[in-house]
Short mmCIF file of the C-alpha atoms (twelve columns), coordinates in Angstrom:
data_MODEL
# 
_entry.id   MODEL 
# 
loop_
_atom_site.group_PDB 
_atom_site.id 
_atom_site.type_symbol 
_atom_site.label_atom_id 
_atom_site.label_alt_id 
_atom_site.label_comp_id 
_atom_site.label_asym_id 
_atom_site.label_seq_id 
_atom_site.Cartn_x 
_atom_site.Cartn_y 
_atom_site.Cartn_z 
_atom_site.pdbx_PDB_model_num 
ATOM 1   C CA . LEU A 1   -30.034 14.420  -16.397 1 
ATOM 2   C CA . ASP A 2   -28.603 12.749  -19.472 1 
ATOM 3   C CA . ALA A 3   -31.523 10.294  -19.504 1 
ATOM 4   C CA . GLU A 4   -34.021 13.138  -19.303 1 
ATOM 5   C CA . ALA A 5   -32.263 14.766  -22.255 1 
ATOM 6   C CA . ASN A 6   -32.449 11.486  -24.223 1 
ATOM 7   C CA . GLY A 7   -28.668 11.056  -24.136 1 
ATOM 8   C CA . ALA A 8   -27.969 14.440  -25.694 1 
ATOM 9   C CA . LEU A 9   -25.628 15.615  -22.902 1 
ATOM 10  C CA . ASP A 10  -21.863 15.158  -22.669 1 
ATOM 11  C CA . LEU A 11  -20.311 14.993  -19.211 1 
ATOM 12  C CA . GLU A 12  -16.915 16.674  -19.064 1 
ATOM 13  C CA . TRP A 13  -14.562 16.701  -16.089 1 
ATOM 14  C CA . SER A 14  -11.723 18.812  -14.812 1 
ATOM 15  C CA . GLY A 15  -9.150  18.378  -12.067 1 
ATOM 16  C CA . VAL A 16  -5.459  17.876  -11.412 1 
ATOM 17  C CA . ASN A 17  -6.336  14.512  -9.851  1 
ATOM 18  C CA . ARG A 18  -7.529  13.114  -13.192 1 
ATOM 19  C CA . ILE A 19  -4.271  14.109  -14.890 1 
ATOM 20  C CA . ALA A 20  -2.283  12.588  -12.016 1 
ATOM 21  C CA . VAL A 21  -4.156  9.276   -12.273 1 
ATOM 22  C CA . VAL A 22  -3.735  9.106   -16.050 1 
ATOM 23  C CA . SER A 23  -0.023  9.947   -15.740 1 
ATOM 24  C CA . GLU A 24  0.448   7.258   -13.091 1 
ATOM 25  C CA . ARG A 25  -1.317  4.670   -15.254 1 
ATOM 26  C CA . SER A 26  0.815   5.670   -18.249 1 
ATOM 27  C CA . MET A 27  4.049   5.360   -16.238 1 
ATOM 28  C CA . ARG A 28  3.030   1.955   -14.884 1 
ATOM 29  C CA . ASP A 29  2.241   0.724   -18.407 1 
ATOM 30  C CA . ASP A 30  5.577   2.068   -19.714 1 
ATOM 31  C CA . VAL A 31  7.549   0.448   -16.888 1 
ATOM 32  C CA . ASN A 32  5.806   -2.902  -17.358 1 
ATOM 33  C CA . ARG A 33  6.206   -2.791  -21.128 1 
ATOM 34  C CA . ILE A 34  9.878   -1.818  -21.054 1 
ATOM 35  C CA . SER A 35  10.687  -4.375  -18.351 1 
ATOM 36  C CA . VAL A 36  8.963   -7.238  -20.161 1 
ATOM 37  C CA . VAL A 37  10.421  -6.366  -23.559 1 
ATOM 38  C CA . SER A 38  13.957  -5.920  -22.199 1 
ATOM 39  C CA . ILE A 39  13.899  -9.151  -20.194 1 
ATOM 40  C CA . LEU A 40  12.446  -11.143 -23.088 1 
ATOM 41  C CA . GLY A 41  14.876  -9.559  -25.557 1 
ATOM 42  C CA . VAL A 42  17.954  -10.248 -23.439 1 
ATOM 43  C CA . GLY A 43  16.732  -13.751 -22.635 1 
ATOM 44  C CA . ALA A 44  15.996  -14.595 -26.271 1 
ATOM 45  C CA . LEU A 45  19.396  -13.354 -27.499 1 
ATOM 46  C CA . PHE A 46  21.159  -15.183 -24.684 1 
ATOM 47  C CA . PHE A 47  19.391  -18.468 -25.393 1 
ATOM 48  C CA . PHE A 48  19.988  -18.051 -29.140 1 
ATOM 49  C CA . LEU A 49  23.755  -18.091 -28.531 1 
ATOM 50  C CA . PHE A 50  24.155  -20.296 -25.461 1 
ATOM 51  C CA . ARG A 51  21.291  -22.758 -26.121 1 
ATOM 52  C CA . SER A 52  21.054  -23.506 -22.390 1 
ATOM 53  C CA . TRP A 53  18.234  -22.756 -19.966 1 
ATOM 54  C CA . ARG A 54  20.580  -23.508 -17.097 1 
ATOM 55  C CA . SER A 55  23.077  -20.877 -18.276 1 
ATOM 56  C CA . LEU A 56  20.245  -18.379 -18.668 1 
ATOM 57  C CA . LEU A 57  19.105  -18.958 -15.086 1 
ATOM 58  C CA . VAL A 58  22.704  -18.638 -13.867 1 
ATOM 59  C CA . ALA A 59  23.071  -15.363 -15.767 1 
ATOM 60  C CA . MET A 60  19.832  -13.999 -14.302 1 
ATOM 61  C CA . PHE A 61  20.908  -14.775 -10.736 1 
ATOM 62  C CA . PRO A 62  23.233  -11.749 -10.113 1 
ATOM 63  C CA . PRO A 63  20.830  -9.053  -11.409 1 
ATOM 64  C CA . PHE A 64  17.964  -10.712 -9.557  1 
ATOM 65  C CA . ALA A 65  20.012  -10.707 -6.367  1 
ATOM 66  C CA . GLY A 66  20.854  -7.032  -6.963  1 
ATOM 67  C CA . VAL A 67  17.201  -6.041  -7.328  1 
ATOM 68  C CA . VAL A 68  16.172  -8.041  -4.248  1 
ATOM 69  C CA . LEU A 69  18.932  -6.584  -2.065  1 
ATOM 70  C CA . ALA A 70  18.303  -3.014  -3.284  1 
ATOM 71  C CA . THR A 71  14.569  -3.423  -2.618  1 
ATOM 72  C CA . ALA A 72  15.129  -4.819  0.881   1 
ATOM 73  C CA . LEU A 73  17.627  -2.106  1.788   1 
ATOM 74  C CA . SER A 74  15.404  0.659   0.399   1 
ATOM 75  C CA . VAL A 75  12.364  -0.574  2.331   1 
ATOM 76  C CA . ALA A 76  14.437  -0.802  5.521   1 
ATOM 77  C CA . VAL A 77  15.932  2.691   5.147   1 
ATOM 78  C CA . VAL A 78  13.616  4.775   2.939   1 
ATOM 79  C CA . SER A 79  10.221  3.065   3.373   1 
ATOM 80  C CA . PRO A 80  7.831   3.408   1.678   1 
ATOM 81  C CA . LEU A 81  9.459   2.546   -1.640  1 
ATOM 82  C CA . HIS A 82  7.913   4.061   -4.755  1 
ATOM 83  C CA . ALA A 83  6.667   1.666   -7.419  1 
ATOM 84  C CA . VAL A 84  8.373   3.654   -10.198 1 
ATOM 85  C CA . THR A 85  11.693  3.108   -8.411  1 
ATOM 86  C CA . VAL A 86  11.118  -0.642  -8.351  1 
ATOM 87  C CA . GLY A 87  10.234  -0.573  -12.044 1 
ATOM 88  C CA . PHE A 88  13.410  1.365   -12.740 1 
ATOM 89  C CA . GLY A 89  15.304  -1.231  -10.685 1 
ATOM 90  C CA . VAL A 90  13.907  -4.093  -12.709 1 
ATOM 91  C CA . ALA A 91  15.350  -2.384  -15.784 1 
ATOM 92  C CA . LEU A 92  18.762  -2.980  -14.169 1 
ATOM 93  C CA . VAL A 93  18.541  -6.504  -15.572 1 
ATOM 94  C CA . GLY A 94  19.692  -5.048  -18.876 1 
ATOM 95  C CA . VAL A 95  22.825  -3.646  -17.190 1 
ATOM 96  C CA . ALA A 96  23.764  -6.068  -14.426 1 
ATOM 97  C CA . ILE A 97  23.321  -9.160  -16.600 1 
ATOM 98  C CA . ASP A 98  26.426  -8.034  -18.516 1 
ATOM 99  C CA . TYR A 99  28.662  -9.243  -15.668 1 
ATOM 100 C CA . PRO A 100 27.610  -12.918 -15.635 1 
ATOM 101 C CA . ILE A 101 27.429  -12.938 -19.448 1 
ATOM 102 C CA . HIS A 102 31.041  -11.710 -19.516 1 
ATOM 103 C CA . VAL A 103 32.061  -14.573 -17.222 1 
ATOM 104 C CA . LEU A 104 30.030  -17.202 -19.097 1 
ATOM 105 C CA . ASN A 105 31.471  -16.137 -22.454 1 
ATOM 106 C CA . HIS A 106 35.083  -16.388 -21.303 1 
ATOM 107 C CA . HIS A 107 34.429  -19.666 -19.516 1 
ATOM 108 C CA . ALA A 108 32.579  -21.295 -22.442 1 
ATOM 109 C CA . LEU A 109 35.135  -20.147 -25.043 1 
ATOM 110 C CA . ALA A 110 38.195  -21.287 -23.061 1 
ATOM 111 C CA . ARG A 111 40.491  -23.476 -25.142 1 
ATOM 112 C CA . GLU A 112 40.686  -26.100 -22.414 1 
ATOM 113 C CA . PRO A 113 38.702  -26.977 -19.270 1 
ATOM 114 C CA . ILE A 114 39.408  -24.492 -16.501 1 
ATOM 115 C CA . ALA A 115 38.004  -23.843 -13.043 1 
ATOM 116 C CA . ALA A 116 35.358  -21.128 -12.962 1 
ATOM 117 C CA . TRP A 117 37.172  -19.113 -10.313 1 
ATOM 118 C CA . ARG A 118 40.262  -18.970 -12.548 1 
ATOM 119 C CA . THR A 119 38.156  -17.609 -15.406 1 
ATOM 120 C CA . LEU A 120 36.698  -15.040 -13.054 1 
ATOM 121 C CA . SER A 121 40.054  -13.962 -11.657 1 
ATOM 122 C CA . SER A 122 41.353  -13.270 -15.167 1 
ATOM 123 C CA . ILE A 123 38.542  -10.806 -15.969 1 
ATOM 124 C CA . ARG A 124 37.898  -9.426  -12.473 1 
ATOM 125 C CA . PRO A 125 39.521  -6.021  -13.224 1 
ATOM 126 C CA . SER A 126 37.285  -5.548  -16.264 1 
ATOM 127 C CA . LEU A 127 34.158  -6.406  -14.286 1 
ATOM 128 C CA . MET A 128 35.070  -4.071  -11.439 1 
ATOM 129 C CA . LEU A 129 35.893  -1.206  -13.801 1 
ATOM 130 C CA . GLY A 130 32.625  -1.615  -15.684 1 
ATOM 131 C CA . ALA A 131 30.586  -1.749  -12.472 1 
ATOM 132 C CA . ALA A 132 32.434  1.217   -10.958 1 
ATOM 133 C CA . THR A 133 31.725  3.499   -13.928 1 
ATOM 134 C CA . THR A 134 28.061  2.456   -13.888 1 
ATOM 135 C CA . ILE A 135 27.727  3.066   -10.141 1 
ATOM 136 C CA . VAL A 136 29.329  6.501   -10.508 1 
ATOM 137 C CA . SER A 137 26.864  7.361   -13.265 1 
ATOM 138 C CA . PHE A 138 23.842  6.320   -11.211 1 
ATOM 139 C CA . SER A 139 25.255  7.976   -8.080  1 
ATOM 140 C CA . ALA A 140 25.126  11.299  -9.909  1 
ATOM 141 C CA . LEU A 141 21.320  11.016  -9.807  1 
ATOM 142 C CA . MET A 142 21.515  11.020  -6.011  1 
ATOM 143 C CA . GLN A 143 22.757  14.627  -6.073  1 
ATOM 144 C CA . THR A 144 19.491  15.995  -7.445  1 
ATOM 145 C CA . ASP A 145 16.959  17.828  -5.274  1 
ATOM 146 C CA . LEU A 146 14.141  15.664  -6.624  1 
ATOM 147 C CA . PRO A 147 13.489  12.864  -4.070  1 
ATOM 148 C CA . GLY A 148 12.150  10.389  -6.643  1 
ATOM 149 C CA . ILE A 149 15.163  10.732  -8.940  1 
ATOM 150 C CA . ALA A 150 17.571  10.530  -5.992  1 
ATOM 151 C CA . GLU A 151 15.814  7.375   -4.806  1 
ATOM 152 C CA . MET A 152 16.236  5.821   -8.261  1 
ATOM 153 C CA . GLY A 153 19.947  6.653   -8.230  1 
ATOM 154 C CA . ALA A 154 20.452  5.074   -4.813  1 
ATOM 155 C CA . PHE A 155 18.445  1.979   -5.776  1 
ATOM 156 C CA . ALA A 156 20.419  1.525   -8.989  1 
ATOM 157 C CA . SER A 157 23.795  2.008   -7.305  1 
ATOM 158 C CA . VAL A 158 23.033  -0.567  -4.614  1 
ATOM 159 C CA . GLY A 159 21.610  -2.993  -7.178  1 
ATOM 160 C CA . ILE A 160 24.654  -2.789  -9.445  1 
ATOM 161 C CA . GLY A 161 27.040  -3.240  -6.517  1 
ATOM 162 C CA . ALA A 162 25.128  -6.267  -5.232  1 
ATOM 163 C CA . ALA A 163 25.027  -7.810  -8.715  1 
ATOM 164 C CA . LEU A 164 28.801  -7.375  -9.047  1 
ATOM 165 C CA . LEU A 165 29.502  -8.980  -5.661  1 
ATOM 166 C CA . THR A 166 27.173  -11.860 -6.502  1 
ATOM 167 C CA . THR A 167 29.020  -12.381 -9.780  1 
ATOM 168 C CA . LEU A 168 32.446  -12.301 -8.136  1 
ATOM 169 C CA . PHE A 169 31.743  -14.518 -5.139  1 
ATOM 170 C CA . ALA A 170 28.671  -16.649 -5.876  1 
ATOM 171 C CA . LEU A 171 28.577  -17.238 -9.632  1 
ATOM 172 C CA . PRO A 172 31.582  -19.658 -9.799  1 
ATOM 173 C CA . ALA A 173 29.718  -22.096 -7.554  1 
ATOM 174 C CA . PHE A 174 27.147  -22.651 -10.331 1 
ATOM 175 C CA . LEU A 175 29.632  -23.213 -13.170 1 
ATOM 176 C CA . ARG A 176 31.237  -26.497 -14.156 1 
ATOM 177 C CA . ASP A 177 34.870  -26.706 -15.193 1 
ATOM 178 C CA . ARG A 178 33.744  -27.491 -18.705 1 
ATOM 179 C CA . GLU A 179 30.967  -25.350 -20.226 1 
ATOM 180 C CA . PRO A 180 31.407  -25.905 -23.995 1 
ATOM 181 C CA . ALA A 181 29.916  -23.207 -26.210 1 
ATOM 182 C CA . PRO A 182 27.503  -24.202 -29.025 1 
ATOM 183 C CA . LEU A 183 28.776  -24.085 -32.605 1 
ATOM 184 C CA . LEU A 184 26.913  -20.846 -33.435 1 
ATOM 185 C CA . HIS A 185 28.352  -19.215 -30.333 1 
ATOM 186 C CA . ARG A 186 31.895  -20.132 -31.378 1 
ATOM 187 C CA . ARG A 187 31.353  -18.956 -34.947 1 
ATOM 188 C CA . VAL A 188 30.138  -15.568 -33.739 1 
ATOM 189 C CA . ALA A 189 33.137  -15.312 -31.400 1 
ATOM 190 C CA . VAL A 190 35.554  -16.214 -34.200 1 
ATOM 191 C CA . ALA A 191 33.979  -13.656 -36.542 1 
ATOM 192 C CA . LEU A 192 34.239  -10.921 -33.919 1 
ATOM 193 C CA . GLU A 193 37.847  -11.905 -33.150 1 
ATOM 194 C CA . ARG A 194 38.762  -11.659 -36.812 1 
ATOM 195 C CA . ALA A 195 37.119  -8.245  -37.029 1 
ATOM 196 C CA . VAL A 196 39.162  -6.998  -34.075 1 
ATOM 197 C CA . GLN A 197 42.383  -8.412  -35.498 1 
ATOM 198 C CA . GLY A 198 41.639  -6.788  -38.854 1 
ATOM 199 C CA . ALA A 199 41.076  -3.460  -37.126 1 
ATOM 200 C CA . ARG A 200 44.442  -3.807  -35.385 1 
ATOM 201 C CA . ARG A 201 46.193  -4.370  -38.712 1 
ATOM 202 C CA . HIS A 202 44.483  -1.401  -40.374 1 
ATOM 203 C CA . ARG A 203 44.366  1.270   -37.721 1 
ATOM 204 C CA . ARG A 204 44.503  4.369   -39.902 1 
ATOM 205 C CA . PRO A 205 40.975  3.982   -41.333 1 
ATOM 206 C CA . LEU A 206 39.739  3.728   -37.750 1 
ATOM 207 C CA . LEU A 207 40.792  7.344   -37.209 1 
ATOM 208 C CA . LEU A 208 37.830  8.304   -39.364 1 
ATOM 209 C CA . LEU A 209 35.464  7.126   -36.617 1 
ATOM 210 C CA . PRO A 210 36.466  9.640   -33.907 1 
ATOM 211 C CA . GLY A 211 36.653  12.331  -36.597 1 
ATOM 212 C CA . ALA A 212 33.072  11.524  -37.629 1 
ATOM 213 C CA . PHE A 213 31.949  11.670  -33.993 1 
ATOM 214 C CA . VAL A 214 33.628  15.066  -33.552 1 
ATOM 215 C CA . LEU A 215 31.904  16.464  -36.644 1 
ATOM 216 C CA . LEU A 216 28.580  15.047  -35.481 1 
ATOM 217 C CA . SER A 217 29.081  16.655  -32.066 1 
ATOM 218 C CA . LEU A 218 29.921  20.026  -33.596 1 
ATOM 219 C CA . PHE A 219 26.732  19.802  -35.619 1 
ATOM 220 C CA . GLY A 220 24.513  18.574  -32.793 1 
ATOM 221 C CA . VAL A 221 25.727  20.317  -29.626 1 
ATOM 222 C CA . PRO A 222 24.495  23.819  -30.631 1 
ATOM 223 C CA . ARG A 223 21.045  22.311  -31.174 1 
ATOM 224 C CA . ILE A 224 20.793  20.801  -27.697 1 
ATOM 225 C CA . ASP A 225 17.799  22.118  -25.785 1 
ATOM 226 C CA . TRP A 226 18.423  21.766  -22.045 1 
ATOM 227 C CA . VAL A 227 15.229  21.049  -20.096 1 
ATOM 228 C CA . ASP A 228 15.410  21.033  -16.290 1 
ATOM 229 C CA . ASP A 229 11.664  20.750  -15.674 1 
ATOM 230 C CA . PRO A 230 10.662  17.193  -14.622 1 
ATOM 231 C CA . ALA A 231 7.106   17.907  -15.761 1 
ATOM 232 C CA . ALA A 232 8.400   17.990  -19.338 1 
ATOM 233 C CA . LEU A 233 9.152   14.265  -19.040 1 
ATOM 234 C CA . THR A 234 5.426   13.532  -18.814 1 
ATOM 235 C CA . LEU A 235 3.334   13.823  -21.956 1 
ATOM 236 C CA . LEU A 236 -0.253  14.738  -21.130 1 
ATOM 237 C CA . ASP A 237 -3.123  13.090  -22.928 1 
ATOM 238 C CA . ARG A 238 -4.182  15.698  -25.480 1 
ATOM 239 C CA . ASP A 239 -7.888  14.862  -25.316 1 
ATOM 240 C CA . LEU A 240 -7.837  14.948  -21.521 1 
ATOM 241 C CA . ALA A 241 -5.945  18.243  -21.454 1 
ATOM 242 C CA . ALA A 242 -8.332  19.801  -23.990 1 
ATOM 243 C CA . GLU A 243 -11.354 18.658  -21.968 1 
ATOM 244 C CA . ASP A 244 -9.809  20.100  -18.799 1 
ATOM 245 C CA . GLU A 245 -9.230  23.436  -20.554 1 
ATOM 246 C CA . ARG A 246 -12.852 23.565  -21.802 1 
ATOM 247 C CA . VAL A 247 -14.318 22.881  -18.362 1 
ATOM 248 C CA . ARG A 248 -12.101 25.417  -16.580 1 
ATOM 249 C CA . ALA A 249 -12.784 28.039  -19.246 1 
ATOM 250 C CA . ALA A 250 -16.524 27.538  -18.774 1 
ATOM 251 C CA . ILE A 251 -16.631 27.778  -14.980 1 
ATOM 252 C CA . SER A 252 -13.692 29.946  -13.943 1 
ATOM 253 C CA . GLU A 253 -11.374 32.602  -15.269 1 
ATOM 254 C CA . TYR A 254 -8.498  31.163  -13.251 1 
ATOM 255 C CA . ASP A 255 -6.139  28.395  -14.279 1 
ATOM 256 C CA . GLY A 256 -6.596  25.725  -11.610 1 
ATOM 257 C CA . ALA A 257 -3.608  23.782  -12.879 1 
ATOM 258 C CA . ARG A 258 -1.224  26.521  -11.708 1 
ATOM 259 C CA . PHE A 259 -0.760  26.976  -7.989  1 
ATOM 260 C CA . VAL A 260 1.818   27.820  -5.354  1 
ATOM 261 C CA . VAL A 261 2.754   25.273  -2.683  1 
ATOM 262 C CA . GLY A 262 4.157   26.510  0.637   1 
ATOM 263 C CA . LEU A 263 5.504   24.402  3.492   1 
ATOM 264 C CA . ALA A 264 5.731   25.594  7.112   1 
ATOM 265 C CA . ALA A 265 6.116   24.180  10.611  1 
ATOM 266 C CA . ASP A 266 2.571   24.905  11.844  1 
ATOM 267 C CA . ALA A 267 -0.733  26.445  10.790  1 
ATOM 268 C CA . ASP A 268 0.084   30.039  11.746  1 
ATOM 269 C CA . ALA A 269 3.488   29.877  10.060  1 
ATOM 270 C CA . ALA A 270 1.763   28.533  6.954   1 
ATOM 271 C CA . LEU A 271 -0.694  31.442  6.994   1 
ATOM 272 C CA . ALA A 272 2.170   33.920  7.413   1 
ATOM 273 C CA . LEU A 273 3.917   32.320  4.451   1 
ATOM 274 C CA . ASN A 274 0.681   32.512  2.491   1 
ATOM 275 C CA . ASP A 275 0.517   36.253  3.249   1 
ATOM 276 C CA . ALA A 276 4.011   36.663  1.807   1 
ATOM 277 C CA . VAL A 277 3.094   34.631  -1.272  1 
ATOM 278 C CA . TRP A 278 -0.014  36.749  -1.783  1 
ATOM 279 C CA . ARG A 279 2.050   39.931  -1.681  1 
ATOM 280 C CA . GLU A 280 4.256   38.537  -4.451  1 
ATOM 281 C CA . VAL A 281 1.242   37.411  -6.477  1 
ATOM 282 C CA . SER A 282 -0.440  40.797  -6.029  1 
ATOM 283 C CA . ALA A 283 2.688   42.520  -7.291  1 
ATOM 284 C CA . ALA A 284 2.668   40.227  -10.338 1 
ATOM 285 C CA . ILE A 285 -0.989  41.103  -11.010 1 
ATOM 286 C CA . GLU A 286 -0.273  44.840  -10.734 1 
ATOM 287 C CA . ALA A 287 2.672   44.426  -13.112 1 
ATOM 288 C CA . GLY A 288 0.437   42.690  -15.642 1 
ATOM 289 C CA . GLU A 289 2.286   39.370  -15.364 1 
ATOM 290 C CA . LEU A 290 -0.871  37.615  -14.108 1 
ATOM 291 C CA . ALA A 291 -4.502  38.262  -14.981 1 
ATOM 292 C CA . GLY A 292 -5.735  37.271  -11.532 1 
ATOM 293 C CA . ALA A 293 -5.463  34.818  -8.669  1 
ATOM 294 C CA . ARG A 294 -7.326  33.458  -5.668  1 
ATOM 295 C CA . SER A 295 -5.889  32.963  -2.217  1 
ATOM 296 C CA . LEU A 296 -6.919  31.890  1.257   1 
ATOM 297 C CA . HIS A 297 -5.431  35.220  2.370   1 
ATOM 298 C CA . ALA A 298 -8.734  36.984  1.635   1 
ATOM 299 C CA . LEU A 299 -10.615 34.757  4.095   1 
ATOM 300 C CA . LEU A 300 -7.986  33.765  6.642   1 
ATOM 301 C CA . PRO A 301 -4.862  35.919  6.950   1 
ATOM 302 C CA . SER A 302 -2.250  35.158  9.579   1 
ATOM 303 C CA . VAL A 303 -2.672  36.114  13.251  1 
ATOM 304 C CA . ALA A 304 -0.042  38.860  12.943  1 
ATOM 305 C CA . HIS A 305 -1.816  40.318  9.911   1 
ATOM 306 C CA . GLN A 306 -5.185  40.239  11.683  1 
ATOM 307 C CA . ARG A 307 -3.714  42.017  14.737  1 
ATOM 308 C CA . ARG A 308 -2.176  44.736  12.587  1 
ATOM 309 C CA . SER A 309 -5.480  45.223  10.802  1 
ATOM 310 C CA . ALA A 310 -7.437  45.353  14.079  1 
ATOM 311 C CA . GLU A 311 -5.027  47.876  15.611  1 
ATOM 312 C CA . ALA A 312 -5.200  50.095  12.526  1 
ATOM 313 C CA . TRP A 313 -8.988  49.791  12.521  1 
ATOM 314 C CA . ARG A 314 -9.400  50.723  16.185  1 
ATOM 315 C CA . ALA A 315 -6.970  53.638  15.832  1 
ATOM 316 C CA . GLN A 316 -9.399  55.539  13.567  1 
ATOM 317 C CA . PRO A 317 -10.813 58.524  15.557  1 
ATOM 318 C CA . ASP A 318 -14.159 58.595  13.693  1 
ATOM 319 C CA . LEU A 319 -14.620 54.816  13.626  1 
ATOM 320 C CA . ALA A 320 -18.143 54.791  15.110  1 
ATOM 321 C CA . GLU A 321 -19.446 57.421  12.704  1 
ATOM 322 C CA . ARG A 322 -17.885 55.679  9.690   1 
ATOM 323 C CA . ILE A 323 -19.429 52.323  10.672  1 
ATOM 324 C CA . ASP A 324 -22.887 53.864  11.111  1 
ATOM 325 C CA . ARG A 325 -22.550 55.755  7.829   1 
ATOM 326 C CA . SER A 326 -21.488 52.610  5.935   1 
ATOM 327 C CA . PHE A 327 -24.432 50.544  7.193   1 
ATOM 328 C CA . THR A 328 -26.844 53.427  6.584   1 
ATOM 329 C CA . ASN A 329 -25.591 53.681  2.978   1 
ATOM 330 C CA . ALA A 330 -26.172 49.953  2.646   1 
ATOM 331 C CA . GLY A 331 -29.855 50.404  3.553   1 
ATOM 332 C CA . PHE A 332 -29.945 49.852  7.302   1 
ATOM 333 C CA . ALA A 333 -31.694 52.229  9.699   1 
ATOM 334 C CA . PRO A 334 -29.363 54.909  11.135  1 
ATOM 335 C CA . GLY A 335 -28.023 53.939  14.561  1 
ATOM 336 C CA . ALA A 336 -28.965 50.239  14.163  1 
ATOM 337 C CA . PHE A 337 -25.330 49.237  14.796  1 
# 
């Protein structure tokens, strides 16, 4: 058709499926971009201070083990595992890598050679506290009614726990008794130590910090806009949404992007539920809350509804005369039915 019109036609599309595909592609691109940038950023900063590929690989081992174990456990228990959950799990590298970095820092900055397990035992409480607070935070996601979010929370909790256990029990095997820190690493550590010591000597000015946070909270909390709709997390492509609106406006007066989903045990129960939904929708139309709607109810009501209708229909005393009169008014010969 476009060729016959010499390319003067524009083909426009509409459908929830197109929006779903575009949203999926956008999420995949975001996950890949964030994962690559975070891994490269953490790796570059780590190598800048430690100047050791071996130390970087050692540091990556616990988070990698956490992601692998969480993936295996999720597939065994939840299968199938959503790709977005795996992408979210890969982002755990930015959290779980803190544990081996903590160990490597203490071990490299030790004043004298010391066994790795001794370094680990001295900071074990800190590692366990940090991991516990993180696991509690991610576990809160498991309490939501949204399956995808709950799956992310479970994946993250398992991954963090596995990364912690790997750090505590496997990491010392890959560390030598002497892991000297590069000069830049030591200078940064000394500068930070001096800053902490200075803060300890001058504690009163530090009181300004919590005061500033309190004032900022008082200013910002009233402006918080709570959004509990997951759809708000997805930004639709404006051009695609506008095209969808144009097509639907041209072919239908109904908004195809708004629909009611009902779940039931079998087909008849689903039809009965659909009858109930239609009654609610009809009430909304009569109240002026909706301009109109379409439903399968008009073509296929439930068995119970059909029986009630048939009984009411047969109970009419002048049924035969009314049928003949209706067909006659429609143009058929009297008595034809």
